[in-house]
Tab-separated table of C-alpha atoms in Angstrom:
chain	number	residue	atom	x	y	z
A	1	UNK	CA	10.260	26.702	-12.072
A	2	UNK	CA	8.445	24.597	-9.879
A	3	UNK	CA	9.125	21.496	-9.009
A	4	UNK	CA	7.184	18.143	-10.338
A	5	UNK	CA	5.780	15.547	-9.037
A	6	UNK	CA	3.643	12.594	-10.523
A	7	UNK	CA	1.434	9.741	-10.284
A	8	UNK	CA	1.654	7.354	-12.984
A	9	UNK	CA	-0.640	4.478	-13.579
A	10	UNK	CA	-3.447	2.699	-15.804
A	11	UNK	CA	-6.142	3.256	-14.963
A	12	UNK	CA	-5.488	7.010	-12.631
A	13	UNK	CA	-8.601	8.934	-13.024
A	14	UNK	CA	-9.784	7.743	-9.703
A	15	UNK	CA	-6.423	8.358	-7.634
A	16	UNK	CA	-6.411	10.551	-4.439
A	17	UNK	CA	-2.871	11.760	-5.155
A	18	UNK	CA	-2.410	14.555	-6.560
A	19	UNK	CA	-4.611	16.192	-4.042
A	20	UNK	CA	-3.176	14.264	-1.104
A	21	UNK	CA	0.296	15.998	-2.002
A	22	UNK	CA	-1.165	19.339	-2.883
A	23	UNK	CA	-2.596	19.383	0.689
A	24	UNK	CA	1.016	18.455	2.284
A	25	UNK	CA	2.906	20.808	0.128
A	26	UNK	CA	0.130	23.323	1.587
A	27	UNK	CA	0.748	22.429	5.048
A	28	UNK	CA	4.721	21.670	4.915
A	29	UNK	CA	5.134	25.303	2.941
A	30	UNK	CA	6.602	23.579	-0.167
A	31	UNK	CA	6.065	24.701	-3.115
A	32	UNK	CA	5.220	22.071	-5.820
A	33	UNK	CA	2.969	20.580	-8.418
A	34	UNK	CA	1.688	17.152	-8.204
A	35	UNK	CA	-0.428	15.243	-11.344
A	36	UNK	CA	-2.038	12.515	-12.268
A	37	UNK	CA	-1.053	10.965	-15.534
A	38	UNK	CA	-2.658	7.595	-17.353
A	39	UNK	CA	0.606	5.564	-18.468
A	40	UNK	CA	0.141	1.853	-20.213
A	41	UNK	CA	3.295	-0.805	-18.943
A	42	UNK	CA	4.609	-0.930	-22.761
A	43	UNK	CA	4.876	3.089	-22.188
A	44	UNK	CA	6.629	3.453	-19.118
A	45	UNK	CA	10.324	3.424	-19.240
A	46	UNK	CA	10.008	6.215	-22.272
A	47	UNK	CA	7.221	8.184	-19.999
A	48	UNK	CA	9.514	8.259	-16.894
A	49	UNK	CA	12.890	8.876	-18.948
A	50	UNK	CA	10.814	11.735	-20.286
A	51	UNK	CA	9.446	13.081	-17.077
A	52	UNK	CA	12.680	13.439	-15.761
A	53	UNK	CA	14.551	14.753	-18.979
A	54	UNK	CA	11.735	17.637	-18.529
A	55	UNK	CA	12.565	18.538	-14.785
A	56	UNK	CA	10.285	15.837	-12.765
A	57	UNK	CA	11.852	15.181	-9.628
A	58	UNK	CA	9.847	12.411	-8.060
A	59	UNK	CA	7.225	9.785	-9.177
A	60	UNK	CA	4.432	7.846	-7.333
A	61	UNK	CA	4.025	4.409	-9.749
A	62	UNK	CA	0.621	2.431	-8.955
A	63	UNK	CA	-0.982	-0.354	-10.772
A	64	UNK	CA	0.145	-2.373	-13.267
A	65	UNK	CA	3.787	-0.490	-13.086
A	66	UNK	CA	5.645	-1.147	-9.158
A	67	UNK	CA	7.237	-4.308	-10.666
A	68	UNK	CA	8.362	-1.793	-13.766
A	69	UNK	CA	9.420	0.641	-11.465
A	70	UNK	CA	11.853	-1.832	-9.664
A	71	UNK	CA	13.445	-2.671	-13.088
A	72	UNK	CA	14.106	0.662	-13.458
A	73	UNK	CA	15.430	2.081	-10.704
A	74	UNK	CA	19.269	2.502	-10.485
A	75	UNK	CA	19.089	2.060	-6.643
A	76	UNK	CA	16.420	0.631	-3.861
A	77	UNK	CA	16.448	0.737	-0.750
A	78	UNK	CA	16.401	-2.474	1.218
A	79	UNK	CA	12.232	-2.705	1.767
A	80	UNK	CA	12.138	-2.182	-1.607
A	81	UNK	CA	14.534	-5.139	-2.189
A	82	UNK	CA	12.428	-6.728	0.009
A	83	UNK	CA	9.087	-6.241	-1.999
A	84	UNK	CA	10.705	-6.289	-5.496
A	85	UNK	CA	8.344	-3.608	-6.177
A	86	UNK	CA	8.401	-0.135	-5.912
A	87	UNK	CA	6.039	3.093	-5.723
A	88	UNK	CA	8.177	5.743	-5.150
A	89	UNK	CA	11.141	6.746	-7.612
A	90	UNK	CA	13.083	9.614	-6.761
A	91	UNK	CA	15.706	12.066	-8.542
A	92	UNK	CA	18.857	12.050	-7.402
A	93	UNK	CA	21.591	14.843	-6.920
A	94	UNK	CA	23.997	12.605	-9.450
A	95	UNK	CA	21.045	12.166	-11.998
A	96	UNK	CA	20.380	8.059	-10.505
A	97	UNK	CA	17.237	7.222	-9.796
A	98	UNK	CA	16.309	5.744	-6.562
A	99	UNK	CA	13.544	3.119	-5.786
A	100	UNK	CA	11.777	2.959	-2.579
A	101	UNK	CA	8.298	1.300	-2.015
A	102	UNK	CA	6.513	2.686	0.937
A	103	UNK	CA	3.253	0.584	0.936
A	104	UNK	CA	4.279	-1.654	3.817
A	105	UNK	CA	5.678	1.536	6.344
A	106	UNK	CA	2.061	2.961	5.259
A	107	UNK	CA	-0.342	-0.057	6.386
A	108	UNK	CA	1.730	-0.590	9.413
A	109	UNK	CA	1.300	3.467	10.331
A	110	UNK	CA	-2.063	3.529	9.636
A	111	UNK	CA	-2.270	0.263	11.924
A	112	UNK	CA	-0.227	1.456	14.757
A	113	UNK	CA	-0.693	4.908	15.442
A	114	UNK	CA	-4.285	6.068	13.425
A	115	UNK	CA	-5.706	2.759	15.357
A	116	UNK	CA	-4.164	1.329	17.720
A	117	UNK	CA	-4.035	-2.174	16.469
A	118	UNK	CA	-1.260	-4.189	18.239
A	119	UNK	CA	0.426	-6.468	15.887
A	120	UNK	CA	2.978	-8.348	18.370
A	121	UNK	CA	1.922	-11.891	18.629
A	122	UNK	CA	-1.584	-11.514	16.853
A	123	UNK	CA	-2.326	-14.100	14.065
A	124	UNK	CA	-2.066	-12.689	10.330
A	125	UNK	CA	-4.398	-13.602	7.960
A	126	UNK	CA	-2.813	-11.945	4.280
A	127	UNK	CA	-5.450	-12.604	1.324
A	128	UNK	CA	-3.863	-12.803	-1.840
A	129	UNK	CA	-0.140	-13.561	-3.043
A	130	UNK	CA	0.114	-10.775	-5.733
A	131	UNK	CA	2.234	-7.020	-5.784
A	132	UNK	CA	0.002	-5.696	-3.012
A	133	UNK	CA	0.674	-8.264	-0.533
A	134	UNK	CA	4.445	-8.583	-1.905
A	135	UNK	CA	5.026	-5.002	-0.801
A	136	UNK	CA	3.707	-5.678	3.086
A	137	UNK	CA	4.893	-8.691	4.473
A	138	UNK	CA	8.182	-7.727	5.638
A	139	UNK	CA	7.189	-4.970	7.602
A	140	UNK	CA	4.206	-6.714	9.117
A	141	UNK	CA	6.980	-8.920	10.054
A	142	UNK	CA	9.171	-6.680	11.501
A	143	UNK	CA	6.459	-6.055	14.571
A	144	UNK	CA	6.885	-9.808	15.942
A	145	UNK	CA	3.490	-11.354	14.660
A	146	UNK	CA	2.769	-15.088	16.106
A	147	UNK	CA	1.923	-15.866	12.719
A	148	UNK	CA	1.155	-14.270	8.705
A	149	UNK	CA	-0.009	-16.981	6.817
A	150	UNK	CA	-0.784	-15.958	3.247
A	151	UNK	CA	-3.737	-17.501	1.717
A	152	UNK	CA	-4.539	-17.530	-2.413
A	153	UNK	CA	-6.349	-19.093	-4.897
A	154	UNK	CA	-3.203	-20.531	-6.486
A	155	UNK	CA	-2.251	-22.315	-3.574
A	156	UNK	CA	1.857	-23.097	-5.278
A	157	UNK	CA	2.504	-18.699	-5.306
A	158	UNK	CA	1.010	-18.515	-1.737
A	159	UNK	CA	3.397	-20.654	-0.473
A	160	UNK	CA	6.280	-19.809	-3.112
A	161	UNK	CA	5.778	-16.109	-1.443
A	162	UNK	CA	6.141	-16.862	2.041
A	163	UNK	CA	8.956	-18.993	1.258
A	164	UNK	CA	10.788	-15.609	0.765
A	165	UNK	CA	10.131	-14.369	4.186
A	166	UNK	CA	10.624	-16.903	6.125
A	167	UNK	CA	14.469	-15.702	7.210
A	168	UNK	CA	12.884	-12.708	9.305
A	169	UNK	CA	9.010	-14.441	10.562
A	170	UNK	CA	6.729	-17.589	10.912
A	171	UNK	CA	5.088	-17.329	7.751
A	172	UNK	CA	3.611	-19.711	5.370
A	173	UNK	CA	1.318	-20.082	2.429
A	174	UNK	CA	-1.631	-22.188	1.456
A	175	UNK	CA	-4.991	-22.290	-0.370
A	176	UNK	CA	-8.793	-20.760	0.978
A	177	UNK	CA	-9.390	-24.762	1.814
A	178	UNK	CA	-7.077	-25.201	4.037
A	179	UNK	CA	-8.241	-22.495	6.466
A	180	UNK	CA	-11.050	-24.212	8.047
A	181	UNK	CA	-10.496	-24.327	12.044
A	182	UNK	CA	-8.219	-21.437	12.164
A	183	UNK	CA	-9.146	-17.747	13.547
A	184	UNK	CA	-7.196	-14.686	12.918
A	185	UNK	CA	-6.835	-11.639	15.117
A	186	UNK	CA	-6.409	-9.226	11.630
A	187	UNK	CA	-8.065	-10.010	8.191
A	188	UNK	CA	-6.016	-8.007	5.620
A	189	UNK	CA	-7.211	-7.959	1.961
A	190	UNK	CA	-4.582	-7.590	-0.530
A	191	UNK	CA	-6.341	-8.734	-3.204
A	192	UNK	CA	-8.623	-5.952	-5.974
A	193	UNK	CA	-11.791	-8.185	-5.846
A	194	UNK	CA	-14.022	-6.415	-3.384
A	195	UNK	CA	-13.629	-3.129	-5.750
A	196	UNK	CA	-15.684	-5.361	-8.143
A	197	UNK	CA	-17.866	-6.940	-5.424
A	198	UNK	CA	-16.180	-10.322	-5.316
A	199	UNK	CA	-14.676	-11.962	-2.150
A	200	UNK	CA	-12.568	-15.031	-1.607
A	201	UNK	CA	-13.951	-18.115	-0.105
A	202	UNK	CA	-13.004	-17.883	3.480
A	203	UNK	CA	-14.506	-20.332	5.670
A	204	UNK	CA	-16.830	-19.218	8.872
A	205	UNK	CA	-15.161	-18.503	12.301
A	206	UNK	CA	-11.725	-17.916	10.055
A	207	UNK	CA	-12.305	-14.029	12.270
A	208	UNK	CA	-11.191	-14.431	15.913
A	209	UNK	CA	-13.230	-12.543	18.815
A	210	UNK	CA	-12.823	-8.969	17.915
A	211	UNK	CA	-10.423	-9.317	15.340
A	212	UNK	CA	-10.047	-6.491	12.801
A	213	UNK	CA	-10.483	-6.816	9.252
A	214	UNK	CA	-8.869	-4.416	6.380
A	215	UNK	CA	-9.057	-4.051	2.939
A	216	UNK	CA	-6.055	-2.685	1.255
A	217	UNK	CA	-8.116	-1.012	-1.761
A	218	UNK	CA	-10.594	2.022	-1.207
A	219	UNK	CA	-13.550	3.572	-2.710
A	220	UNK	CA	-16.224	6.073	-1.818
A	221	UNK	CA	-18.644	3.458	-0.924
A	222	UNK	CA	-17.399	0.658	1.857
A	223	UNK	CA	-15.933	-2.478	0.072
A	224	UNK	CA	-17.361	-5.730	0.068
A	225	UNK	CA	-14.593	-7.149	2.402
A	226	UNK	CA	-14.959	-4.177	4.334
A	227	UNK	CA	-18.413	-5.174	4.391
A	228	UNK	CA	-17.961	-8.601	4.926
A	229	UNK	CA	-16.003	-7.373	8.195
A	230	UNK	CA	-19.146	-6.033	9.591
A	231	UNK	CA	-21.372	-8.753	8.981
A	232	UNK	CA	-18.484	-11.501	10.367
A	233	UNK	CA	-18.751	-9.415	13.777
A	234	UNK	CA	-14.833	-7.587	13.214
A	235	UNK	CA	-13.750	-5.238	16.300
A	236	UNK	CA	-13.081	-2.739	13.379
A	237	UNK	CA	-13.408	-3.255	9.223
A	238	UNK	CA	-11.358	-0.640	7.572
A	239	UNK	CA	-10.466	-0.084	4.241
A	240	UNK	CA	-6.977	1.631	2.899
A	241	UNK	CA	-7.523	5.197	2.770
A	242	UNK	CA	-5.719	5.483	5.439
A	243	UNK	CA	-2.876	3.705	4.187
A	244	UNK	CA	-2.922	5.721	0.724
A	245	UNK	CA	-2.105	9.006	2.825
A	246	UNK	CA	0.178	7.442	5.275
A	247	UNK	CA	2.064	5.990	2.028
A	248	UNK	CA	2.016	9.043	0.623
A	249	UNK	CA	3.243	10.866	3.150
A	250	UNK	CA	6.440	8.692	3.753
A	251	UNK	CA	7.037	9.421	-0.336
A	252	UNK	CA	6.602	13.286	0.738
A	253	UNK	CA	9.381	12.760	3.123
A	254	UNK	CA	12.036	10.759	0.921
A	255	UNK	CA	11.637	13.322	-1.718
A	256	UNK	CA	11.288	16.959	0.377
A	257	UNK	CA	13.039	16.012	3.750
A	258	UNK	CA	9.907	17.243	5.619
A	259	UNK	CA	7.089	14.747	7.452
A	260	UNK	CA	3.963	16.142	6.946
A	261	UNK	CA	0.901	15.204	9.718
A	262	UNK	CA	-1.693	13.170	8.328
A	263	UNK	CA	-4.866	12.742	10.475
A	264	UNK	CA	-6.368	16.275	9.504
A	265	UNK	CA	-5.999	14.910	5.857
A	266	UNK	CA	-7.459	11.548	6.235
A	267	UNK	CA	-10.779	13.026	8.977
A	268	UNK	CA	-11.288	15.192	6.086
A	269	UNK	CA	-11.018	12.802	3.317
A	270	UNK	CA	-13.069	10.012	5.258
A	271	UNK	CA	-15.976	12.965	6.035
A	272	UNK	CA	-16.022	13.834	2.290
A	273	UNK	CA	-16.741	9.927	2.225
A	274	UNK	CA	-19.867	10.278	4.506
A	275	UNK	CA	-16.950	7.574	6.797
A	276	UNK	CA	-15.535	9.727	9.738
C-alpha cells in the first residue's frame, strides 16, 4: 500500500502541495501519494482521527486549522511550542502524533540561502500579529536581528505578541501610527490582505536604502505588497513561494528522513509564474 500524505485546509483548491511533494517523492525515490483535501475547523479532529485510522502517515494543516493542529498533537517539538501552531503532524512508530510547525525554518531558508539576505543586525519590520507571524518570530530571532518590531492594526495583540519573545530578542509591538520616522532593512508581510488587494497603512520612508520587502502569501500574479515593494524602491520584493517549498521540504524530511533540493522546484514553479 502506499503511503499517504495530506494537505488539509479551507479553502485548498489553490494549494501548491500536493504537487510540491509529488515532485520530491520523484526526486528523493520515495514512493508516496500526496492530496489535497477541503476540511472546515468544526471537522477536523474527526477528519485527522480518520486519516490516520485509514493508514495516513503525515499531514500538512494550513489555514484556519495550525492552532487546531497544536491542540491535537500528542507531542511538539519546541518551535512548535514556540509558535503554538503547527503545520506538520506526523505518525508515530507508538501510534502518538507529533506536532512540528516548519513555517519559520522555511522563511528563514528561503532568506538565507535562495537569497542571500543577511538577517544579523538588520531592522525587522513584521506586519501583522496573527498565526502567520506567530509561527516566524522565533526563528527570525534566532539569527541576531538589531530589532523585529511587530506592527498591527490592533495595536494591544502586537504588543501582547512580542511580549512572548522577548526572553530570546529585542522585540516589541505597536500600531501602523507609531511607525513614522523609522526605516527597516526587511518588510515582511504576514498578514492575507494583499491576496485581496488591500495593504496596511505604512507611513513613507518606513523602507530603508535597499531594504527588501516580502510577502508571506503567494499567487500567480505579484501581490500588492509585493507590488508596493517595487514602487517604495525595495533592493528585492518577493513573495512566499519560496517559503511554501522550503516549508515543505523540511515537512518531507521530518516525515521520510530524506532532504530533498529545492531550487530546481521553485525556478520551475516561479517560470510557470511568468517570475523566474
Amino acid at each position: 500500500m502506499t503511503d499517504r500524505y495530506a494537505v488539509f485546509g479551507q479553502p485548498i483548491g489553490h494549494s501548491k502541495s500536493p504537487r510540491i511533494h509529488q515532485f520530491f517523492a520523484g526526486q528523493t525515490g520515495q514512493q508516496l501519494s500526496y492530496t489535497a483535501e477541503e476540511v472546515a475547523p468544526e471537522q477536523f479532529v474527526g477528519s485527522v482521527k480518520a486519516f490516520f485510522a485509514q493508514g495516513g502517515l503525515g499531514l500538512n494543516c494550513t489555514v484556519p486549522l495550525k492552532e487546531l493542529a497544536f491542540a491535537f498533537a500528542d507531542t511538539k517539538t519546541i518551535r512548535a511550542q514556540r509558535a503554538k501552531a503547527v503545520n506538520t503532524l506526523k505518525l508515530e512508530a507508538d501510534g502518538s502524533v507529533l506536532g512540528d510547525n516548519t513555517d519559520g525554518c522555511g522563511l528563514v531558508t528561503d532568506l538565507l540561502d535562495n537569497h542571500a539576505f543577511n538577517l544579523k543586525g538588520s531592522r525587522i519590520l513584521l506586519l501583522g500579529a496573527g498565526g502567520a507571524s506567530r509561527g516566524i518570530i522565533a526563528p527570525l530571532l534566532g539569527y541576531s536581528p538589531q530589532t523585529v518590531v511587530i506592527a498591527n492594526r490592533t495595536v494591544e495583540k502586537a504588543v501582547e505578541l512580542a511580549a512572548e519573545f522577548q526572553d530570546i530578542g529585542v522585540i516589541s509591538g505597536c500600531g501602523y501610527a507609531d511607525l513614522g520616522g523609522q526605516a527597516f532593512d526587511i518588510i515582511l508581510n504576514a498578514t492575507s490582505a494583499s491576496l485581496s488587494g488591500e495593504l496596511p497603512p505604512l507611513p513613507q520612508g518606513v523602507l530603508a536604502t535597499q531594504g527588501v520587502c516580502y510577502d508571506l502569501a503567494y499567487g500567480d500574479q505579484p501581490t500588492a505588497f509585493v507590488r508596493w515593494g517595487g514602487e517604495n524602491g525595495a533592493a528585492h520584493s518577493l513573495d512566499g513561494l519560496g517559503m511554501l517549498v522550503e516549508q515543505a521540504a523540511a515537512a518531507f524530511y521530518l516525515w521520510r528522513g530524506v532532504r530533498p533540493s529545492t531550487h530546481a522546484l521553485i525556478e520551475l514553479l516561479n517560470a510557470e509564474r511568468g517570475m523566474s
